[in-house]
XYZ file of C-alpha atoms in Angstrom:
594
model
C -39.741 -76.199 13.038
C -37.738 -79.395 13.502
C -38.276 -79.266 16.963
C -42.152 -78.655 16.760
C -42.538 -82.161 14.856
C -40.747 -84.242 17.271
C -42.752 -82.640 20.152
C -46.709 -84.195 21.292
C -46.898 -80.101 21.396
C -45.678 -78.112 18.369
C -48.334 -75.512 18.270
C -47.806 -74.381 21.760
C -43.664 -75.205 21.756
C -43.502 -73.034 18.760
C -45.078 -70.155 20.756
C -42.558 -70.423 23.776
C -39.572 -70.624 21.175
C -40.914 -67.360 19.888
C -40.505 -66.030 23.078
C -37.233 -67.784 23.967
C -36.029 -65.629 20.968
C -37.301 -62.451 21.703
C -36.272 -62.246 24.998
C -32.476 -63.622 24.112
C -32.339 -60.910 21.608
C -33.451 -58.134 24.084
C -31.186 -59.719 26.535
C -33.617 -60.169 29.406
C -33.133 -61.826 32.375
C -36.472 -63.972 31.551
C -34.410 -66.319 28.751
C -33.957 -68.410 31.483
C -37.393 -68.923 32.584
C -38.480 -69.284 29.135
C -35.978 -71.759 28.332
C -36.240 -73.908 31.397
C -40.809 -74.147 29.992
C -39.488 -75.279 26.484
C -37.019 -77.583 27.477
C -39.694 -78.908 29.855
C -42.531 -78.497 26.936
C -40.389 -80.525 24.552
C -39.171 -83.310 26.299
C -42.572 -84.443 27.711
C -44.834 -87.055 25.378
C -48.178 -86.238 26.298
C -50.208 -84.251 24.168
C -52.624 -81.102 26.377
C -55.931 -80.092 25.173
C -55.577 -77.241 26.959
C -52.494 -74.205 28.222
C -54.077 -73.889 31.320
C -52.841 -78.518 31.815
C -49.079 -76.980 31.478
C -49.227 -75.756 35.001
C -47.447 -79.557 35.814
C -44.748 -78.852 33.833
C -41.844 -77.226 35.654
C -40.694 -73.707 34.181
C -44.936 -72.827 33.983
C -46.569 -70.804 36.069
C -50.020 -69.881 35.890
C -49.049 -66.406 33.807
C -47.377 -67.803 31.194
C -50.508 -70.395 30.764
C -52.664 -67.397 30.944
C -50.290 -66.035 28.068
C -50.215 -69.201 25.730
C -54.025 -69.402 26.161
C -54.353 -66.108 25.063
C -52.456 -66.875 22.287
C -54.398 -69.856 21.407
C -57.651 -67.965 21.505
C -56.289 -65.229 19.082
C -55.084 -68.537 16.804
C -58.455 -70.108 16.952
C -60.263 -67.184 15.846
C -58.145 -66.698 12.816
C -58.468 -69.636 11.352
C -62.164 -70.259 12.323
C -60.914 -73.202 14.558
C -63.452 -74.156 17.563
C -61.311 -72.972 21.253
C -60.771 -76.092 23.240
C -62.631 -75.823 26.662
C -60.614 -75.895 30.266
C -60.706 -78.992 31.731
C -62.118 -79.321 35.352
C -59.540 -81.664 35.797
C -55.983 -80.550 35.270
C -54.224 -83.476 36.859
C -52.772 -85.833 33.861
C -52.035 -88.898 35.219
C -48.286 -89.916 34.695
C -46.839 -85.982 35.540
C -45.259 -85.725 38.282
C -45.260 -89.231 39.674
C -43.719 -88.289 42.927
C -46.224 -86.690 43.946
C -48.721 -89.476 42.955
C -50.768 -90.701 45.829
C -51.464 -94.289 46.779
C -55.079 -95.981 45.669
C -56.086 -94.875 49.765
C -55.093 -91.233 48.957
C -57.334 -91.476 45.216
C -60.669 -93.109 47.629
C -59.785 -90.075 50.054
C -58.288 -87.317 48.382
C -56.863 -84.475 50.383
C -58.089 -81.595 49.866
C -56.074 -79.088 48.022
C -53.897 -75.852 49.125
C -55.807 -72.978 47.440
C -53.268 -71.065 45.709
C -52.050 -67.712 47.297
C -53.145 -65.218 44.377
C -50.243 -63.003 43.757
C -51.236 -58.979 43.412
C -50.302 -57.511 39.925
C -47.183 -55.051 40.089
C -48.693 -51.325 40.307
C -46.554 -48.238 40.416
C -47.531 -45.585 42.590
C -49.147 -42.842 40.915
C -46.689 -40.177 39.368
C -43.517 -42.010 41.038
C -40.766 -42.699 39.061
C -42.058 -46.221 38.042
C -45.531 -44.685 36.937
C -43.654 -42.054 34.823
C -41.256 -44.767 33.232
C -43.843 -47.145 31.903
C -46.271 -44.463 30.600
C -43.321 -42.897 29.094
C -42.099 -45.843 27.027
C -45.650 -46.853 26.532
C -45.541 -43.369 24.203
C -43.530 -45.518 21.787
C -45.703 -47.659 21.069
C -45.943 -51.327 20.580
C -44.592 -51.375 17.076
C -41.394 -49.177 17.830
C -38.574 -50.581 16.235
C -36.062 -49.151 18.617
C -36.083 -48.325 22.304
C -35.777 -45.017 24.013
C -32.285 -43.183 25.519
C -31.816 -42.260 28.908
C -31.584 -38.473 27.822
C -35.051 -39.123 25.836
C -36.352 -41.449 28.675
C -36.200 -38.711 31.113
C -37.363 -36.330 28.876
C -40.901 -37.799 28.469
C -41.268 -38.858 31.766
C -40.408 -35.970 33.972
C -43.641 -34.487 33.157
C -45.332 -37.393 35.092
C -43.770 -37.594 37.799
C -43.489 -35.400 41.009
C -39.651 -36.198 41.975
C -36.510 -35.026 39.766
C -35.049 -37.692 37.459
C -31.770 -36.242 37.574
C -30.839 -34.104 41.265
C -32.144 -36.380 44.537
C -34.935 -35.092 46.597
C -32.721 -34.567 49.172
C -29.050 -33.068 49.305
C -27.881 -35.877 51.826
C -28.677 -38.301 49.431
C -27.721 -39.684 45.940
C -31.426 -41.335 45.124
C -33.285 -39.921 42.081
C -36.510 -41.046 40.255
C -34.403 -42.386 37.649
C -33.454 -45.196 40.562
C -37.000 -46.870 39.642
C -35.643 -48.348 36.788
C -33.688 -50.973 38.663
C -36.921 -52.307 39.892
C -38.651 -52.135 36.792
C -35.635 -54.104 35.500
C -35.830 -56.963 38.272
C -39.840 -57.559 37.947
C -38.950 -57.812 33.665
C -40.796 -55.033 33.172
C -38.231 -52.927 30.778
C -35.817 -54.519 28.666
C -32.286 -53.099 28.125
C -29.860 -53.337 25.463
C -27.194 -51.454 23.299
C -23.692 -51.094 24.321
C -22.446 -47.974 24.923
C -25.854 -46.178 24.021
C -28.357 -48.409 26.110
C -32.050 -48.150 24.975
C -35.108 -48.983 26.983
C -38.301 -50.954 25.865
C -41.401 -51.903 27.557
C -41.575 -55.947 27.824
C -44.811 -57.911 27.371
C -45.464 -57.598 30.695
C -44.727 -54.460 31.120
C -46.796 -53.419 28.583
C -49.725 -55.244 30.714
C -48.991 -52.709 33.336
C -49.556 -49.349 30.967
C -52.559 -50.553 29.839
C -53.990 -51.185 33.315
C -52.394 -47.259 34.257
C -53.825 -45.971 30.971
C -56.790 -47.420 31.561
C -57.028 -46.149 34.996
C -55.715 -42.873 34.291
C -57.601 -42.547 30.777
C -53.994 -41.656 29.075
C -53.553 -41.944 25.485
C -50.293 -42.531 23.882
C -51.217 -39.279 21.956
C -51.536 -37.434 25.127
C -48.218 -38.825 26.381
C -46.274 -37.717 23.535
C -48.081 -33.857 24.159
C -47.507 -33.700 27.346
C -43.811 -34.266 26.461
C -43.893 -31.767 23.652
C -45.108 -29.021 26.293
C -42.309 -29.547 28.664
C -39.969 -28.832 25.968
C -41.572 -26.286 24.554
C -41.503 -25.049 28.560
C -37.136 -26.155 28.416
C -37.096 -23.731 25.383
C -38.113 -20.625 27.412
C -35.455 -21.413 29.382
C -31.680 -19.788 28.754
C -28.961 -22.111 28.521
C -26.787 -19.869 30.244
C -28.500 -17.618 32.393
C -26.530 -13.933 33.175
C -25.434 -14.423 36.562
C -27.863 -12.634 39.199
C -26.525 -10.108 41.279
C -25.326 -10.823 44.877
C -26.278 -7.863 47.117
C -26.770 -7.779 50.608
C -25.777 -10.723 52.524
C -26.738 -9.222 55.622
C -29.768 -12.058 56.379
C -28.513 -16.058 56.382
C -29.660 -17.844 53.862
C -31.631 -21.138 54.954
C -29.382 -23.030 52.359
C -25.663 -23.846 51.792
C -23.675 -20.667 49.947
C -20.754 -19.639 48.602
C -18.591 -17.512 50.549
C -18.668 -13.812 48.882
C -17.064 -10.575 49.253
C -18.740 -8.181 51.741
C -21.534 -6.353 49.296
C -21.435 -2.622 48.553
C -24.560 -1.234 49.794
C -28.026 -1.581 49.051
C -29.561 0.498 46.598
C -32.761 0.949 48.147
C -31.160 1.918 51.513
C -32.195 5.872 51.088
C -35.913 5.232 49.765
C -37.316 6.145 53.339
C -36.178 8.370 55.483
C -35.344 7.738 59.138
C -37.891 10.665 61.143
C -37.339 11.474 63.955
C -38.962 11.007 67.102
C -41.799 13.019 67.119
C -43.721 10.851 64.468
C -45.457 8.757 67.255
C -48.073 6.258 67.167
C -51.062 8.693 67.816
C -53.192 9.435 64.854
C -52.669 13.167 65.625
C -48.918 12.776 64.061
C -49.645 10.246 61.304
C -49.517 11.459 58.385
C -52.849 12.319 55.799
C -52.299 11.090 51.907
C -54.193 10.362 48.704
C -53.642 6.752 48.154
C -52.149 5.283 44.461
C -54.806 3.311 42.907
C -53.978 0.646 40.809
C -56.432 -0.925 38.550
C -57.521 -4.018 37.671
C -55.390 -4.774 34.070
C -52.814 -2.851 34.704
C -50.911 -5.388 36.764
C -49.728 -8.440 37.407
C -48.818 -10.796 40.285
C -45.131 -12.190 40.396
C -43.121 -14.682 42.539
C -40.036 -12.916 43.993
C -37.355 -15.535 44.984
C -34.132 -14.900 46.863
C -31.138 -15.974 44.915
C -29.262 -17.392 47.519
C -32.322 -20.130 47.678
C -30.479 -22.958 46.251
C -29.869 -26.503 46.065
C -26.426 -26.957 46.618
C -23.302 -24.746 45.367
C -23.111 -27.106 42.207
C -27.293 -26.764 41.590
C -27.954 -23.229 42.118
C -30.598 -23.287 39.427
C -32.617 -26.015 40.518
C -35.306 -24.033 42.535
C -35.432 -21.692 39.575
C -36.142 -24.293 36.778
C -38.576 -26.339 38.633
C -40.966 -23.553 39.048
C -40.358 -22.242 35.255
C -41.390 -26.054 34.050
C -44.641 -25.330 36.711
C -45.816 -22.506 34.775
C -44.587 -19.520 37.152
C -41.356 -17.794 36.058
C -39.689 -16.122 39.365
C -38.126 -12.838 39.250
C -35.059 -13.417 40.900
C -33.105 -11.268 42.981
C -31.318 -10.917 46.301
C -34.168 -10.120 48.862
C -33.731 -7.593 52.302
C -35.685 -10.286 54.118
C -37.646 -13.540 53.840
C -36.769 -16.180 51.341
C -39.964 -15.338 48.131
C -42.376 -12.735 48.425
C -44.836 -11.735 45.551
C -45.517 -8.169 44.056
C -47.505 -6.732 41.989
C -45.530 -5.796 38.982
C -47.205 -2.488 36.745
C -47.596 -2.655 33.242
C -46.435 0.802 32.622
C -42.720 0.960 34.384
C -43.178 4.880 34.904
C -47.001 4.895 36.520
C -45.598 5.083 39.896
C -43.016 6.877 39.540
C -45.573 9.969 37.999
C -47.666 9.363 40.993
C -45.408 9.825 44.078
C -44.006 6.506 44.413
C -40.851 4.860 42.657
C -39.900 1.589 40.583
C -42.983 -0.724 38.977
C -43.426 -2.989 42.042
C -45.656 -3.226 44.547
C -45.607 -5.649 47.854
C -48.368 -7.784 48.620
C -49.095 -9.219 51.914
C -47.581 -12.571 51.618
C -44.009 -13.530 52.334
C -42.124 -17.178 52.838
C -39.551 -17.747 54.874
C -37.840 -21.624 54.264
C -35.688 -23.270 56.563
C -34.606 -26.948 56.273
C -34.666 -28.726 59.381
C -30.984 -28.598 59.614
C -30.932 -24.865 59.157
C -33.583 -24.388 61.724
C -31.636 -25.984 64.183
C -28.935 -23.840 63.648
C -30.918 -20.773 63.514
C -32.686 -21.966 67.112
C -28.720 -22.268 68.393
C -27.253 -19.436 67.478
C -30.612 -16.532 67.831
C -31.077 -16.165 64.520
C -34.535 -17.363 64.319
C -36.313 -15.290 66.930
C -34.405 -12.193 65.520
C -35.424 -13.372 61.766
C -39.080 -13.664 63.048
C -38.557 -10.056 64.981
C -37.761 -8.676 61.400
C -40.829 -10.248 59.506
C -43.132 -8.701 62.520
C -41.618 -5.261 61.521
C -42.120 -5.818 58.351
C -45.590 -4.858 58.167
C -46.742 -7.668 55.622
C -49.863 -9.084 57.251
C -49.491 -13.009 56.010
C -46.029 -14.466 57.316
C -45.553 -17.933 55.958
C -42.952 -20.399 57.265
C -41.848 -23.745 55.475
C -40.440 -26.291 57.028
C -38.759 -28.891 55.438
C -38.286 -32.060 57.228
C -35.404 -33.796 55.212
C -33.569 -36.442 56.961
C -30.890 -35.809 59.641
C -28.600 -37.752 61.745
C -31.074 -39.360 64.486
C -29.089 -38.475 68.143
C -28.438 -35.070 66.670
C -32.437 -34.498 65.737
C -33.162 -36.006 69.647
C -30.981 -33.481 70.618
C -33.069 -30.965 69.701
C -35.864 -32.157 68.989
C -38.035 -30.283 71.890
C -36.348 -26.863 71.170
C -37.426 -27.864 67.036
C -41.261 -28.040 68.628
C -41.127 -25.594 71.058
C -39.972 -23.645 68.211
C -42.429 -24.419 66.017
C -45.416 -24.304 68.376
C -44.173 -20.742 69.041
C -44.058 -19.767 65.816
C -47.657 -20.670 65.219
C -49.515 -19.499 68.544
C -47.441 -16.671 69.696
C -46.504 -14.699 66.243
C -49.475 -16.335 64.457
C -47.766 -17.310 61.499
C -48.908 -19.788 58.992
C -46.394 -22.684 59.162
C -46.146 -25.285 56.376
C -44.151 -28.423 56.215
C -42.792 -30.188 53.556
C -40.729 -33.867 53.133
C -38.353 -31.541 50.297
C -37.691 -29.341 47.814
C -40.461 -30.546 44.987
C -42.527 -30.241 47.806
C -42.048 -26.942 48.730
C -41.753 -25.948 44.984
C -45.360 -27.333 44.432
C -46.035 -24.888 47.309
C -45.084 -22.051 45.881
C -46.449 -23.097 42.286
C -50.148 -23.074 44.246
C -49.855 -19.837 46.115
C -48.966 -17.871 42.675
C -51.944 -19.368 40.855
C -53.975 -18.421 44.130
C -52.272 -14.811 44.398
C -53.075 -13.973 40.935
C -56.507 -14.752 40.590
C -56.956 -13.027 44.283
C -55.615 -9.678 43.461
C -55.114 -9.273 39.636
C -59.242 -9.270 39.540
C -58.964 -6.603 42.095
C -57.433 -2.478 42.697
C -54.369 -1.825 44.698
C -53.924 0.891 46.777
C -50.484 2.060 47.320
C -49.306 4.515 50.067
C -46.968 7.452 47.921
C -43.588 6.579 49.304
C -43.030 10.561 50.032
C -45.350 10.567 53.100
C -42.993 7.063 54.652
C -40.724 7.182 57.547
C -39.489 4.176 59.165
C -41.104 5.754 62.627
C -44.512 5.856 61.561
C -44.662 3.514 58.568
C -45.986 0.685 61.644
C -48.076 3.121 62.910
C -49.728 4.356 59.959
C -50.411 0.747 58.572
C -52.013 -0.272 61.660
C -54.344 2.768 61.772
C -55.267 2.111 58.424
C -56.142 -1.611 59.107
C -58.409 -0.678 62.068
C -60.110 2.031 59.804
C -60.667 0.080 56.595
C -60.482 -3.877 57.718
C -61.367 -4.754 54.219
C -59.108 -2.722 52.328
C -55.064 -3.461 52.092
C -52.925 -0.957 51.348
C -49.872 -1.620 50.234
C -46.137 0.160 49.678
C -43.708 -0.312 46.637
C -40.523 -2.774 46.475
C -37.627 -0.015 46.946
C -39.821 1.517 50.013
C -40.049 -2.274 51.612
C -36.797 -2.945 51.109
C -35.599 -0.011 52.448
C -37.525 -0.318 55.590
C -36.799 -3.885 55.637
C -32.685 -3.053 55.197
C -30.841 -4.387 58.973
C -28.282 -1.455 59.125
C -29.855 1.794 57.544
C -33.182 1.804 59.410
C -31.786 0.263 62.725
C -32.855 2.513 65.740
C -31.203 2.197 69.590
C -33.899 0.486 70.445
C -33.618 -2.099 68.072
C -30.000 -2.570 68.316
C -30.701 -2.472 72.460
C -33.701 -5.231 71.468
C -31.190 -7.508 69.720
C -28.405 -6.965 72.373
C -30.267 -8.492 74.729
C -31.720 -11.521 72.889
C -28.223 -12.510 72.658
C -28.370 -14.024 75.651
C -29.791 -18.068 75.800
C -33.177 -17.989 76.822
C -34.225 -14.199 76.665
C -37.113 -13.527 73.919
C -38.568 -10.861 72.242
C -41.294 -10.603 74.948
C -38.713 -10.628 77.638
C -36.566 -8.576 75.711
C -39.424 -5.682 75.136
C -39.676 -5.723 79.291
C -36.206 -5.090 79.724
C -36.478 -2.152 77.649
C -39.518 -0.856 79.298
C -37.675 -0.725 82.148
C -34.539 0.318 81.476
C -34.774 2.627 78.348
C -31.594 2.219 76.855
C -28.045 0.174 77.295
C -26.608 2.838 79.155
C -29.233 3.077 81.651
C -29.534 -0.537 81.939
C -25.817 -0.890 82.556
C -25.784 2.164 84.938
C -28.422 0.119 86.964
C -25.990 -2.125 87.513
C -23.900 0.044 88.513
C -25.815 1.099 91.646
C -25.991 -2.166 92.742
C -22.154 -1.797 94.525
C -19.219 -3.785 95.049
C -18.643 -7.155 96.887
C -20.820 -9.848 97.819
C -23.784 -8.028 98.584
C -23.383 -6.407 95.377
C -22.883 -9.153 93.560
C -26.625 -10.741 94.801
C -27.963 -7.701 94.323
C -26.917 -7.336 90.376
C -28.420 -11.080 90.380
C -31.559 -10.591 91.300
C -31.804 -6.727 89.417
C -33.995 -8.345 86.676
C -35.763 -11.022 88.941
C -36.903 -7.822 91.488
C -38.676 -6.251 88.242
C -39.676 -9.311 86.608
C -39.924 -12.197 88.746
C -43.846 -11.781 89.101
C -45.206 -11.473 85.602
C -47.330 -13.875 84.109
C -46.101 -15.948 81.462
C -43.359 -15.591 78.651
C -42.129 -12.469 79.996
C -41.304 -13.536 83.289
C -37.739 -13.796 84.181
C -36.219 -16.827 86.679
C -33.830 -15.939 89.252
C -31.464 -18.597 86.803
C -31.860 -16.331 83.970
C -31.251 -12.829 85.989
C -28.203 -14.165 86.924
C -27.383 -15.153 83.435
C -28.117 -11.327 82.415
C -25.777 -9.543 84.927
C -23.238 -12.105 83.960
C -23.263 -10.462 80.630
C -24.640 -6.740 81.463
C -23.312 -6.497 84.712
C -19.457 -8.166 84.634
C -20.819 -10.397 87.615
């Protein structure tokens, strides 16, 4: 190289030109560091016995010494040369001679600035970053071209706990795939190809996969099957899924949906029958049956998931996918209440059906109902989250699990309501004793669900099912009889099919007077399910409660007297079911026409 002889350097200006070259053809944003070192490495006359003396050259830092010694320790071995030692010295007199001090500051020298050591660039682990790098690093070294975005994202999804292509959260537009711009800026990953771009790993950013591979004991073998299982995993999935059937739209969804045609009605609305009112709570009326067993083998445990749980209009899918890649393929369909529930699906379709029950489902005791924190809001607004939570206690499924998921909101509307969010919440969790969980977003809530199948299915699939024959149901003594049969067998669950849940669970065909009365009142701001069962106590039913009111007379005394109506009966209980004087007021306004 012509400009290797003319230079007190060639060995080492040689090496930088190599690298000049490399990254000009990758076109990398470091050419310009590199060129500034062999511009700087050329021009000066003084020969170094040592990389580590370039350090007073502008345009080298102490990693691209580092580099060049390396290099000069792989050159000395090759050709059986001796390695030069590191001076303890650096300092060549005649470099820099601004910054040369006077013979006083030589007899006294100060004493120098120890070098702030700069941390080495480390992704989190399985963030977008993490995934990238470990990704490319699947190429390997030798690769003679890079990787597309499509094939990019491909391999790295796998490692890495965020989406690379729909944002965590709905309000925003940020994606995994964002980490590249970083990885870009710190000359990590090279770019180039115009209109195709490809992706490489740059020298130093092949320093960072080693250290992660080393840390994380990943092979570039184990990269590339990790890849090959997620799209084996894609495969499973169809392109073009049949659209799922939109029935009952009865219960709000806890996401954004499309607006749809009233449904016809439910199928399962008829499964149980109504009874009447001589089916009471006494064990003297419940009913005596020979329980379904089902055995260990001849079942097993499924995800249910509401179809209206989606994304966004344009990413209905999303939920569905993420959980197929996970390992647990959801049945989906649209649910009578809460958002996924899991059953216990038979291996013969008919068994149950030749034993006094119908379809090839059975309900477990677990059920999930997901609100975003927008969505809760709303819910806490408008009533429907005390009467959703007055649903799931009729229910009769024994482990109620809310999910919360905190995304990000508009900060005076969250302060807004941020004590009714945690009174709401704390309520939740001490008064109805349900299990609340909450997540940051989706993929959180996803890996949620993921868990609870695995734990579901190795819970009950290694254990019998007893099912109660749907012929001996009513929706009067199906509470009841389940609650009997917890206080007789503690340890033993007994369980109902699909239809007969979500026939029972249905808003319109199984609503009594009393429940309609029950949700009547909670209509009003303020009045709860506790408050609303005293009511009722009191006066039995809306005619009797409005004929109260009645009573009360005309004019101004009548007017204080429909006031305080509620307060008189109520006014001196302890606790949530006591009633102001504010909120008695609030009542006859609506009950009495005060």
């Amino acid at each position: 190289m012509s400009s290797g002889e003319a230079c007190a350097n060639p060995l080492l200006l040689g090496w930088v030109k190599e690298w000049v070259d490399v990254a000009r053809e990758r076109n990398s944003k470091g050419v310009t560091v590199y060129k500034h070192a062999y511009n700087a490495l050329k021009a000066c006359p003084i020969t170094f016995n040592h990389p580590s003396q370039l350090s007073q050259l502008k345009g080298f830092g102490p990693k691209l010494c580092d580099r060049l010694t390396e290099k000069l320790q792989k050159h000395c071995q090759e050709n059986g040369l001796p390695m030069p030692k590191r001076p303890r010295q650096w300092r060549i007199p005649g470099l820099n001679d601004e910054n040369e001090a006077g013979d006083d500051d030589l007899a006294n020298p100060r004493p120098a600035k120890k070098p702030r050591k700069q941390k080495p660039y480390v992704p989190a682990l399985r963030s977008g970053a993490y995934a990238l790098i470990l990704a490319l690093a699947g190429l390997g070294e030798d690769a003679p071209a890079g990787m597309t975005k499509a094939q990019l994202i491909e391999a790295a999804q796998p490692l890495c706990d965020a989406s690379f292509t729909a944002p965590s959260d709905t309000t925003r537009f940020y994606t995994a795939w964002n980490s590249m711009k970083t990885l870009q800026e710190k000359d990590l990953v090279y770019e180039r190809g115009r209109p195709l771009r490809r992706y490489t790993l740059s020298d130093e950013g092949w320093d960072v996969a080693r250290r992660i591979q080393k840390t994380a004991d990943l092979t570039p073998a184990e990269l590339a099957a990790a890849a090959h299982e997620r799209r084996e995993l894609q495969a499973e999935i169809p392109q073009n899924p049949p659209p799922a059937p939109i029935a009952t739209t009865a219960r709000s969804p806890s996401l954004e949906i499309e607006e749809v045609e009233p449904p016809p009605q439910s199928t399962y609305a008829n499964v149980v029958a109504s009874g009447d009112s001589a089916s009471g709570s006494s064990s003297t009326n419940l009913p005596s049956f020979r329980p379904i067993r089902l055995a260990p083998g001849t079942f097993t445990v499924h995800l249910v998931l509401d179809v209206r749980e989606v994304r966004a209009k344009t990413d209905r899918d999303y939920m569905q996918e993420e959980l197929t890649k996970k390992g647990v393929k959801p049945i989906m369909r649209a649910l009578e209440l809460g958002d996924a529930l899991w059953v216990a699906k038979c291996h013969d379709p008919n068994f149950l059906s030749r034993t006094g029950s119908e379809g090839d489902e059975v309900v477990l005791d677990w059920i999930v109902e997901r609100k975003r924190l927008d969505d809760l809001i709303y819910s806490i607004r408008d009533g429907r989250f005390h009467e959703q939570k007055f649903r799931l206690k009729r229910s009769g499924v024994k482990n109620v699990v809310y999910i919360v998921e905190e995304m990000s909101m508009d900060p005076t509307i969250f302060q807004k309501y941020e004590e009714a969010v945690q009174s709401a919440i704390a309520s939740t969790q001490v008064v109805n004793g349900y299990f609340l969980k909450k997540t940051q977003k989706m993929d959180d809530t996803i890996r949620y669900l993921t868990r609870m199948t695995m734990l579901l299915k190795k819970q009950y699939e290694s254990q019998s099912l007893l099912v109660i024959p749907t012929e001996v149901l009513t929706a009067k003594n199906f509470l009841p009889l389940l609650e009997h049969l917890r206080e007789k067998e503690p340890t033993v669950g007994h369980y109902i099919s699909y239809p007969a849940f979500a026939s029972m669970a249905s808003k319109s065909d199984t609503m009594t007077l009393r429940d309609v009365y029950l949700k009547m009142l909670m209509c009003t701001k303020q009045v709860t399910g506790e408050k609303a069962l005293e009511i009722q106590k009191r006066w039995k039913t809306p005619h009797e409660f409005v004929k109260a009111y009645g009573q009360c007379g005309v004019g101004e005394e009548g007017k204080k007297r429909k006031q305080d109506l509620v307060f008189s009966q109520m006014g001196g209980l302890v606790g949530r079911k006591k009633v102001a004087r504010v909120l008695s007021q609030r009542i006859a306004e609506v009950w009495g026409g005060v």
